[in-house]
Every structure is written in C-alpha cells, then in structure tokens.
Coordinates of C-alpha atoms in Angstrom, one line a residue:
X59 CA -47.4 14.8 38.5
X60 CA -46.6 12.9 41.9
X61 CA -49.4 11.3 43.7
X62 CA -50.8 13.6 46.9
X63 CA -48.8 13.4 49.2
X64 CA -50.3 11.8 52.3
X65 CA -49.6 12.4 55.9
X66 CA -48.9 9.0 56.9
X67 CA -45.9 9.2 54.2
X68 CA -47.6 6.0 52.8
X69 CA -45.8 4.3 50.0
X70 CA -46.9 5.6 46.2
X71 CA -48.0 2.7 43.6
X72 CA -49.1 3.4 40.4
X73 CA -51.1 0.1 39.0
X74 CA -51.3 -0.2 34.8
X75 CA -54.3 -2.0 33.6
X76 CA -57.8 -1.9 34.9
X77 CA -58.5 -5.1 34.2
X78 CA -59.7 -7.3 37.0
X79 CA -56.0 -8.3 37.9
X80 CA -55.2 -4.6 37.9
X81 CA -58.4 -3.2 40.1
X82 CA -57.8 -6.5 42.8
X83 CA -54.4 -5.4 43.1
X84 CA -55.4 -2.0 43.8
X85 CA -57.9 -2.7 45.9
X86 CA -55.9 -4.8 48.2
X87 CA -52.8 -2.3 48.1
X88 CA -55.3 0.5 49.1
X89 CA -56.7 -1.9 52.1
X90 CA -53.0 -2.0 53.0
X91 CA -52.8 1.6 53.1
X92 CA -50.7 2.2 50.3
X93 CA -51.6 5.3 48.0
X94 CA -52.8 4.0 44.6
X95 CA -53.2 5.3 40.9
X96 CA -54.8 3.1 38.9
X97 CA -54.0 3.9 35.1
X98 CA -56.0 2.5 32.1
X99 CA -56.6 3.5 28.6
X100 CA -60.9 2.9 29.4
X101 CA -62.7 2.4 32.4
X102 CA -62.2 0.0 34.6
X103 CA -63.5 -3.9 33.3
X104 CA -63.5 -2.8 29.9
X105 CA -60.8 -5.4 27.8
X106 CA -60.5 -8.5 28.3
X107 CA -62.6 -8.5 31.9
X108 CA -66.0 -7.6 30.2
X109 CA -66.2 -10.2 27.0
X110 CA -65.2 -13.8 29.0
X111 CA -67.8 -16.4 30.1
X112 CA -67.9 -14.9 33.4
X113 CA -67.2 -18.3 35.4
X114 CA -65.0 -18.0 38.6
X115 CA -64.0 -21.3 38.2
X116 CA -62.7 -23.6 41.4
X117 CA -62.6 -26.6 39.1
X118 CA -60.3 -25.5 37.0
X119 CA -56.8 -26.6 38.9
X120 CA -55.7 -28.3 35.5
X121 CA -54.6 -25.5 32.8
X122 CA -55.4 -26.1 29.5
X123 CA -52.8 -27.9 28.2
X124 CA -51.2 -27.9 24.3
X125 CA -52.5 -31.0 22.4
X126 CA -49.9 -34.2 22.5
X127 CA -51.8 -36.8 20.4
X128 CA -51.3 -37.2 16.5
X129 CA -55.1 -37.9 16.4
X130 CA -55.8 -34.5 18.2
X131 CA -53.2 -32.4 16.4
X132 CA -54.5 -33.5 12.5
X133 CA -57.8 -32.8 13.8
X134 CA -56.5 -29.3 14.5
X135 CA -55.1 -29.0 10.9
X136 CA -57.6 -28.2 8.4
X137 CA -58.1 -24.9 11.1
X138 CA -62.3 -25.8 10.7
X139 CA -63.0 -26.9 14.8
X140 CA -64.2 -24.4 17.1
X141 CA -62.2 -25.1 20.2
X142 CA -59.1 -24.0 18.6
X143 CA -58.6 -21.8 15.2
X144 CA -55.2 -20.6 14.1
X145 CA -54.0 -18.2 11.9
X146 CA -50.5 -18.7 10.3
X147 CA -49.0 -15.4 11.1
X148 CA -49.9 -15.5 14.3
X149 CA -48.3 -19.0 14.9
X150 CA -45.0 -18.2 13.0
X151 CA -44.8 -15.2 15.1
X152 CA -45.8 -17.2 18.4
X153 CA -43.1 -19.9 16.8
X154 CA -41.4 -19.9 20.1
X155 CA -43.6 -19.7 23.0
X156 CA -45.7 -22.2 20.9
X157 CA -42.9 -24.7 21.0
X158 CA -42.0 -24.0 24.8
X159 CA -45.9 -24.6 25.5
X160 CA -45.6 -27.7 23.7
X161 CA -42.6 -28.8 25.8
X162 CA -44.3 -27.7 29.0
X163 CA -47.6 -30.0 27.7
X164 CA -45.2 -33.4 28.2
X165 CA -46.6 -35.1 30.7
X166 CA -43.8 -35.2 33.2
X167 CA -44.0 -31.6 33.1
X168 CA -47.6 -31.0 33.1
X169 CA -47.5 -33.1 36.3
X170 CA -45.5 -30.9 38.3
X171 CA -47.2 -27.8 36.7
X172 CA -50.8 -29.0 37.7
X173 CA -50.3 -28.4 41.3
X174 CA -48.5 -25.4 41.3
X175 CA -51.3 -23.8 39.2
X176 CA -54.0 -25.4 41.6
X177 CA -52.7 -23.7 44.0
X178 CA -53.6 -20.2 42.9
X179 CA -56.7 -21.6 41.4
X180 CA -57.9 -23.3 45.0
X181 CA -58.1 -19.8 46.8
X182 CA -60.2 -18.1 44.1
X183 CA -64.0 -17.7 45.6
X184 CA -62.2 -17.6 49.2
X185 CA -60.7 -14.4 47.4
X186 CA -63.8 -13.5 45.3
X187 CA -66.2 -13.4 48.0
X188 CA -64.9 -10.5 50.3
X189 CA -64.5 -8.1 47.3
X190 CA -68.2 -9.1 46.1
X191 CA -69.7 -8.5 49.5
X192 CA -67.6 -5.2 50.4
X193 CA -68.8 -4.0 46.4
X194 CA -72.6 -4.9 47.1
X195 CA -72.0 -6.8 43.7
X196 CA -73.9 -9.7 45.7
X197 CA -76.9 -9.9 42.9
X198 CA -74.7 -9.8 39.9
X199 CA -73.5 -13.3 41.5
X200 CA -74.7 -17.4 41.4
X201 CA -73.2 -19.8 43.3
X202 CA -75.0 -22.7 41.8
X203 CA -72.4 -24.1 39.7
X204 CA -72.4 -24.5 35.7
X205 CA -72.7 -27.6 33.6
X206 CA -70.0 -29.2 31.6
X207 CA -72.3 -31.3 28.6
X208 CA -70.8 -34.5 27.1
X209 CA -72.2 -36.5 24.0
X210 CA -70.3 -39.5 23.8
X211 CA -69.9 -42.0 26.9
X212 CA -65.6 -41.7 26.4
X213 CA -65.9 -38.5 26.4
X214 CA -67.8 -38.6 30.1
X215 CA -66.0 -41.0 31.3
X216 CA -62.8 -39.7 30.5
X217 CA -64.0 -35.9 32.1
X218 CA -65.1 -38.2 35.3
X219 CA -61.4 -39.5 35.8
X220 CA -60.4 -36.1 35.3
X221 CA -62.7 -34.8 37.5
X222 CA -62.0 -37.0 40.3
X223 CA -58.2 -35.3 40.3
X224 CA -60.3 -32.2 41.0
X225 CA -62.2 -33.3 43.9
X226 CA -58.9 -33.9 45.8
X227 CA -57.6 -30.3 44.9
X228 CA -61.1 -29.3 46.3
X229 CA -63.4 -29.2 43.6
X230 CA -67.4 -30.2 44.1
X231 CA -69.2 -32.3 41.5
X232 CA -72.2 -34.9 40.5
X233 CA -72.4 -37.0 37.3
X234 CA -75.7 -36.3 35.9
X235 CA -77.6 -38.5 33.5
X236 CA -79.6 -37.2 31.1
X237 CA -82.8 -37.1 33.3
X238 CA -80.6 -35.0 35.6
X239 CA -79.9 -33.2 33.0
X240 CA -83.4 -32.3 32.1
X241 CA -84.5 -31.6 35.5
X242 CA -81.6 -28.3 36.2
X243 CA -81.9 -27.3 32.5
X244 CA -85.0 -28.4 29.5
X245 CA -84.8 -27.5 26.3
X246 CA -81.5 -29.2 24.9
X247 CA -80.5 -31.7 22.4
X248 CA -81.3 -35.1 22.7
X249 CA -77.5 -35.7 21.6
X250 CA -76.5 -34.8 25.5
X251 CA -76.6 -37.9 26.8
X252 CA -74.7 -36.8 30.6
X253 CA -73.3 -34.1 32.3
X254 CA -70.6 -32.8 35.0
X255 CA -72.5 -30.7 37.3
X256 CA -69.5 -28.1 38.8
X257 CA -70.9 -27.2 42.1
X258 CA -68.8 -24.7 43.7
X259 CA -67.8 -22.9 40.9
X260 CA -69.6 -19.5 40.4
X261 CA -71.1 -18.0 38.0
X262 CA -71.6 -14.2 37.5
X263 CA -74.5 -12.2 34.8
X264 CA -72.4 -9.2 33.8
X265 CA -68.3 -10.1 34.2
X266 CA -67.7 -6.0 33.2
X267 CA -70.3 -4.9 36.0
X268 CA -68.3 -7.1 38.5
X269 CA -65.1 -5.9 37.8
X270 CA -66.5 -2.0 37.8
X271 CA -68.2 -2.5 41.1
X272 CA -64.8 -3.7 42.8
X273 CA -63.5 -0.5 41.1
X274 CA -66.0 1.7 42.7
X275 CA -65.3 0.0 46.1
X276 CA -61.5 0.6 45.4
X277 CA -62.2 4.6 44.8
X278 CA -63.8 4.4 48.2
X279 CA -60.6 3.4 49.9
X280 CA -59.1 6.1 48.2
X281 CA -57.8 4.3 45.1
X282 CA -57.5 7.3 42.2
X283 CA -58.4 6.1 38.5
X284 CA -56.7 8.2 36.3
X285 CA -58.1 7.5 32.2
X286 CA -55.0 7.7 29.5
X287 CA -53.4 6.3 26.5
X288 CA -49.6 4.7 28.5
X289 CA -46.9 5.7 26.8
X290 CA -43.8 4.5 28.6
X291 CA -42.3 3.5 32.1
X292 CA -38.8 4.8 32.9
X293 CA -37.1 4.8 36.3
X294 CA -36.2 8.1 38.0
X295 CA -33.8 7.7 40.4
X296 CA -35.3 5.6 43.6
X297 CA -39.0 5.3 42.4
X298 CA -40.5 5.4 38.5
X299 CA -42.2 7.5 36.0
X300 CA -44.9 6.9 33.9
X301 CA -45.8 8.9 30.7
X302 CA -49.4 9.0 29.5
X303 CA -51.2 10.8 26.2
X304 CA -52.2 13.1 29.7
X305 CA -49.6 13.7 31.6
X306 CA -46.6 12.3 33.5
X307 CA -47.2 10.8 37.0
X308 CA -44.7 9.9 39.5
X309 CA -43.9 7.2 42.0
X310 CA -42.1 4.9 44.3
X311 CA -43.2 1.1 43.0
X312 CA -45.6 0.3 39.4
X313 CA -47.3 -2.8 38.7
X314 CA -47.6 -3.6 35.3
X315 CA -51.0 -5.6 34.8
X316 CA -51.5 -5.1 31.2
X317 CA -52.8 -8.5 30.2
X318 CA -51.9 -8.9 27.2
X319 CA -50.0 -5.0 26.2
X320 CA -47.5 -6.0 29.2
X321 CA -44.5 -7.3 27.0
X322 CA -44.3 -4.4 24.5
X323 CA -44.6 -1.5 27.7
X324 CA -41.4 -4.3 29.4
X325 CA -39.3 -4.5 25.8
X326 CA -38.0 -1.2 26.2
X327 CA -36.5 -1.9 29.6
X328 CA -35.0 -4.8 28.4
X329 CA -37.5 -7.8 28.8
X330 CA -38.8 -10.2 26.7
X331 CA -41.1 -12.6 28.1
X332 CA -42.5 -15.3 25.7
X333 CA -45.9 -13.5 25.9
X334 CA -48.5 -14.5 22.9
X335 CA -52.4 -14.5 23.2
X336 CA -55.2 -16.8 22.3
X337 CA -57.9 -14.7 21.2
X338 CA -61.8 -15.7 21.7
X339 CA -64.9 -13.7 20.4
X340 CA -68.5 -13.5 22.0
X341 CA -72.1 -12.7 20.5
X342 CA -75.4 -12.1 22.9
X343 CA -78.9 -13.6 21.4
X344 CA -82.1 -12.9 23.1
X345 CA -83.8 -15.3 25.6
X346 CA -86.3 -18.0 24.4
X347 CA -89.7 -15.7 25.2
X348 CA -91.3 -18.4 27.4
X349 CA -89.5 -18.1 30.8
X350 CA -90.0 -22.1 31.2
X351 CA -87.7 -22.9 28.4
X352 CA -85.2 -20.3 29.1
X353 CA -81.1 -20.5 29.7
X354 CA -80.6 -21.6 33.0
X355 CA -77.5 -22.5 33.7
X356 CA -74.1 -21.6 32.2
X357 CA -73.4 -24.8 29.6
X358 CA -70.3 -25.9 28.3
X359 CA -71.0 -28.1 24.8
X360 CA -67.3 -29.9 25.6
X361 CA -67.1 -32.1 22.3
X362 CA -68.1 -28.8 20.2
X363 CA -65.5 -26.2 22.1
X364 CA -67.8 -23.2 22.7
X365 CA -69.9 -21.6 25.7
X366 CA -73.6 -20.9 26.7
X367 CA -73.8 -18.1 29.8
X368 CA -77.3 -16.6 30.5
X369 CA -76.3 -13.6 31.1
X370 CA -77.8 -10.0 32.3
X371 CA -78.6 -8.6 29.0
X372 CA -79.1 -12.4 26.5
X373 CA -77.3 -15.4 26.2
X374 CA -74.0 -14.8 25.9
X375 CA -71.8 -17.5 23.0
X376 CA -68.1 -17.6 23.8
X377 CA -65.9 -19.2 21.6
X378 CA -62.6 -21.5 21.9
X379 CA -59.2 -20.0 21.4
X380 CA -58.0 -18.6 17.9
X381 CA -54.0 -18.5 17.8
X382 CA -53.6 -14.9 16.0
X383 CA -51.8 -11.7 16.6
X384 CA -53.6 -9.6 19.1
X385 CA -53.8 -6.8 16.6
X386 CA -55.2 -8.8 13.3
X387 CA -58.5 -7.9 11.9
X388 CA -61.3 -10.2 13.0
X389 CA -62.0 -13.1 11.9
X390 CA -65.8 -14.6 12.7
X391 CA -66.1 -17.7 11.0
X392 CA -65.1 -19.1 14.7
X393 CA -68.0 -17.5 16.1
X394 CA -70.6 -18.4 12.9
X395 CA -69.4 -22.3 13.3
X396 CA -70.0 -22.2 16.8
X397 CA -73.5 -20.3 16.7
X398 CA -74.5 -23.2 14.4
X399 CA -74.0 -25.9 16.6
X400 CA -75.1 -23.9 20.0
X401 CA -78.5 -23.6 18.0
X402 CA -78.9 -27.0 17.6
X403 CA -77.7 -27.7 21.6
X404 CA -80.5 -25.0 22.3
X405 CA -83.1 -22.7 21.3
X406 CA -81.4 -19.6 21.6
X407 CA -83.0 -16.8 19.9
X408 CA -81.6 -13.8 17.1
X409 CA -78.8 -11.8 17.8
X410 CA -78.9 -9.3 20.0
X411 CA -75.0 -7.3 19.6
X412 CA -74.6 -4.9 16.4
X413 CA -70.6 -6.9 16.0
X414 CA -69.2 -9.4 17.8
X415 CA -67.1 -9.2 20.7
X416 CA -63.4 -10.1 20.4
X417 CA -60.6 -10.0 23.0
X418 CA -57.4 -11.6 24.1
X419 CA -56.0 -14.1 26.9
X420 CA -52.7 -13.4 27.7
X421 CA -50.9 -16.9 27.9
X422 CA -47.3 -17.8 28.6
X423 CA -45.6 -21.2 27.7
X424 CA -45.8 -22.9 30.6
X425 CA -49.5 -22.1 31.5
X426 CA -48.9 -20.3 35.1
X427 CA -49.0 -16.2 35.3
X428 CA -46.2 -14.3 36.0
X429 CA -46.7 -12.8 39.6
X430 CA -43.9 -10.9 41.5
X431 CA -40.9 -8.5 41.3
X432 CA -39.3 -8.0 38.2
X433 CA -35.7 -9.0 37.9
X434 CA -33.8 -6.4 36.5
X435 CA -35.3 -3.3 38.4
X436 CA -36.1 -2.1 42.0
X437 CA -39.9 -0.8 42.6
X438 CA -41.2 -2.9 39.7
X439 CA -43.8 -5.3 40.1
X440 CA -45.4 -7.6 37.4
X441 CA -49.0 -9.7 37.2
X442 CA -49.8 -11.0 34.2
X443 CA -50.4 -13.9 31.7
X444 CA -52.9 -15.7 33.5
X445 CA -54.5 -17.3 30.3
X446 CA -58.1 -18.4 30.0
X447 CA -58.4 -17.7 33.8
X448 CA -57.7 -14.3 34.4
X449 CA -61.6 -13.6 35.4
X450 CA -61.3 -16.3 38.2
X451 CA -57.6 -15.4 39.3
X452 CA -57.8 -11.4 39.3
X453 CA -58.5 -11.3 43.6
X454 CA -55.9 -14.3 44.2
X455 CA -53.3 -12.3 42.9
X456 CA -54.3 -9.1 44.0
X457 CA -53.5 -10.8 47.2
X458 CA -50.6 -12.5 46.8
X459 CA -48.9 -9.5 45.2
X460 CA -49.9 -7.5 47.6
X461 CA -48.9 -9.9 50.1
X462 CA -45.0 -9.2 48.1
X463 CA -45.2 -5.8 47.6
X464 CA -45.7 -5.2 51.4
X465 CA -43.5 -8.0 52.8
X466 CA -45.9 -10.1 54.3
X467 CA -45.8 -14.1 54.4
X468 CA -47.5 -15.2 51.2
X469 CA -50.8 -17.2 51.0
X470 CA -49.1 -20.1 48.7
X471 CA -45.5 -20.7 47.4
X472 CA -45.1 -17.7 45.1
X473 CA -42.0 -19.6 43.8
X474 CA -43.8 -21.6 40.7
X475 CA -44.8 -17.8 39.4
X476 CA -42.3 -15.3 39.3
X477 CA -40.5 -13.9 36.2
X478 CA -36.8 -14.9 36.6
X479 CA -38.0 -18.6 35.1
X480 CA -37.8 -16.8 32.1
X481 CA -34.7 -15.5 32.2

C-alpha cells in the first residue's frame, strides 16, 4: 500500500530499521514534515540498540582503530583475551574489509580519519538532549560521566596523552588517583591504581527504553511504525517499493538503516559495501544488597577489555568485540572470561538473565558510517556502519541525513561519510 496521502502533498519516506539510527532519522524527517513509515522486523530498540553499554559517549572522537604492533597482534593470536575474540570463518570471510581496516589503521591515515569522525562524534549530546527532553526520557538519563580504570602507570599515562587529544576536540576529563577513585566509586580491586574520569559523556540505565521512548515521541508527530519481516527494495518508476512478510508499501525516497542486515537488502541492487560486524555479548548480575557498596558509576576495566554499567534492572557486563559471522551460533567463552575478571574488579552479584545477550556492530574498513544518497539510484538514502558507536551517533545522523534528504546546509562536512568512497 501507499502511505496516506496528506493534504500538504508532503514528501513519502519509508525508513528500514528501528534501531536508534533508524527512529532519529524518523523523528527528525517527521519534525521536517515529511510523511514517515518506519519499518522493522521488532519493535522499535530491540537489536543492536537495547544490548550496548548504554554510554553516549563525547570522548570518543578517536575510532577504534585495528591493532599495528607485532606485540599487540601475537597477543591477539592464541584468540584467549577478552577485548577482541575471532573466529576463523568469520575473518576469512571478513578477509577483505579486514585488510582495508588494517590499511585505514596506518597512521598517516588514521590521522586524517580522526577528525573527520570527531566531527560527527562532537555533536552527539547537543543532538541527544532535544530528543530526551521532547521523549520525557529525562530519568532514564546521567550526565555524570563514566570511569575509564587503568592498572599499570603506562597504561595511564599513555590514556592521559590520549586524552589530552580529546580535550581539544571537546572532551571533559580529571585524572583520578586511586583515593579519587574510592571516593566516586568503593568496592573495587586494589589492582586499580588510577582512573580517567569522562565528565561530559552520558550515561543512560535502560539503552532499549531510550530508544523506544524517542519512538513514542516520533508516533506523536505522526511517524507510522509498521512491524514485518523486509523482504526486498525495488524501484518503481519515480519513487520505490518495499515488500514485507505483510504487505507491499509504496513511496517516494527509503532510507536503509539496517545496521548490520543493510548490505544483503543493497546486493540485489547492485551494491557491495565492505560491510562485516564485530559482535559483543552482555549478561545482567544483581546489585551488591548493601546500597553503600553498590555499582555506581559505569566502569571500564581498560587492560582487561570488558564493561561494568549499573543499569535499570542489575549490572550489566558487556564484552569486547568477537570477529564472527553475524549469523554463527554463540559462542560465550568471551563473556565467562570476562565475568571472571569483572568479579575480581568488583563484587557483583549471581546472574540475573536466563542466556546471554548477543548482538552486532556494523563496522566498515575505514571506521566512519556511511551517511548520504546512494550512488547508483534516485530516492535512496543510506545510514549505516557506525561501529561500536551507533548508541551515541543515532540523533547526529538523524540530523545530518535529514539535513540531505531535505536540502538544507549540513551541520558538518558530510563529505568524509558518503558511499561513493567505496565505489
């Protein structure tokens, strides 16, 4: 079917993928008076937007980059560290992208990508905050930062050096020693021995919640959320249809925001970006019982690789990245390696989720999403690949593309992130 027809004849979008990229694009079309469908599989917030560590993160101008030192990469080897696990059919079948992500890591190259992606990254709570506010989505938000832990003194004061590249891109943060430590969050290891206190980075108790209560406020401006299985995109004539597992829908311009399902819905029109995911699993544990010695802060254990997020309903563990195929079994031994050492970091108490959690970043080779027109066709419009920082880039790009679809000037140079770089 066509969307209703409205009488201000206002343009017809259909947006794939309720993810938080998806929803902020909708909800800034619809603000822009554009008639939106918003088309998912499950409710809105339900992928890859519930299960991350629910940080929107202002610090992080630097993308993760792939590992250049021989010291690094044989640590990497015997596939036993929880910061990165690989599986081998997943990295044969990555082969490509892995090698182009490689090349992108030199640093000549990572140099000139660091800005381009910090950037995007600067205007992410400026973004964030008007969704929150018009969403009421005010008490599911901190804004008292999150704590990066270090255990060895090069460690810290490599992270400081680091850090201080932040601060010019406009990052906040404090060294703490360990009494600092102590005083924001008790309870941990005596093998902390300092701290980078991120201070206006936000962090938020239920990522899924979030992203459903933009949704809502996007249904109030009239977005429509239509739940189905996609089945293909074809163009028809001047505009597009889309086929779903419940009907056919109709219009002038789609957005494909499908994480990390975007290539294979593209392939049959005759695209193949050098998609491939890093997948990460979480596991809730219940709350220490005295409220003195409970999870205060969101923790990062740096030298270890994992994540500690009090969230709304237990502690949340998030794990590194696992190099797999997005659709291979599970594999937990990621997860039980990183549950050991978070229990020796902190007293966090039995497991409180029936399975673990597992999703998957969408990542491209050279670390910066893929944000604009696509190439080849008229009316199509593409937002994905934003890698480990989807959560904290979803409202950024909502704007920007928007910003594109509409012909307005753009917030930032959209140049560094559209698609023809991979032709």
């Amino acid at each position: 079917m066509a969307l209703k027809a409205t009488p201000s004849t206002a343009k017809q979008t259909i947006v794939l993928g309720a993810g938080i990229v998806g929803v902020s694009i909708a909800w800034h079309l619809a603000q822009r008076g554009r008639q939106v469908l918003l088309l998912d599989r499950r409710p809105p917030g339900q992928e890859t937007s519930f299960g991350n560590a629910g940080i929107i993160q202002r610090e992080a101008i630097a993308p993760y980059a792939f590992p250049r030192d021989v010291k690094t990469i044989l640590k990497v080897l015997p596939n036993r560290r929880i910061d990165i696990r690989y599986r081998p059919t997943g990295m044969v079948a990555a082969a490509n992208p892995l090698f182009s992500y490689w090349l992108n890591s030199l640093p000549y190259r990572y140099r000139k990508i660091v800005p381009e992606y910090g950037s995007i990254i600067a205007l992410c709570t400026d973004e964030h905050d008007p969704m929150i506010q018009a969403a009421n989505a005010q008490h599911l938000v901190q804004k008292k930062g999150w704590l990066q832990l270090y255990r060895t003194r090069a460690a810290f004061d490599k992270a400081m050096q680091e850090g201080e590249q932040a601060r010019t891109m406009g990052a906040e943060w404090e060294a703490l020693t360990r009494t600092d430590i102590d005083h924001l969050q008790p309870g941990l290891s005596s093998a902390i021995t300092g701290a980078i206190h991120w201070q206006n980075s936000w962090t938020v108790q239920s990522p899924g919640e979030l992203v459903q209560a933009y949704a809502r406020h996007a249904e109030s401006l009239g977005v429509v959320f239509a739940e189905a299985e996609l089945r293909g995109i074809t163009p028809a004539g001047s505009g597009w249809h889309v086929t779903t597992s419940e009907g056919d829908h109709s219009a002038d311009e789609v957005v494909v925001a499908l994480g990390p399902w975007s290539q294979q819905y593209l392939a049959p029109l005759g695209y193949a970006f050098p998609l491939f995911v890093k997948r990460g699993y979480h596991m809730h544990y219940h709350q220490p019982q005295a409220k003195h010695e409970a999870l205060n802060y969101w923790l990062m254990d740096s030298e270890k690789g994992y994540l500690l997020e009090p969230m709304k309903h237990g502690i949340r563990l998030t794990t590194g990245a696992e190099l797999a195929n997005l659709e291979a079994p599970p594999s937990y031994s990621q997860l039980d390696a990183a549950e050991r050492e978070a229990r020796k970091l902190f007293a966090i108490g039995e497991r409180a989720d029936p399975t673990p959690w597992k999703g998957a970043r969408p990542c491209l080779p050279d670390m910066k999403p893929i944000i604009g027109a696509a190439p080849k066709h008229r009316g199509l419009w593409l937002a994905f690949g934003h890698g480990h920082q989807g959560f904290t880039l979803g409202p950024p790009t909502g704007r920007l593309l928007a910003e594109m679809m509409t012909g307005e000037p753009t917030t930032i140079d959209m140049q560094p992130f559209r698609a023809e770089r991979f032709r």
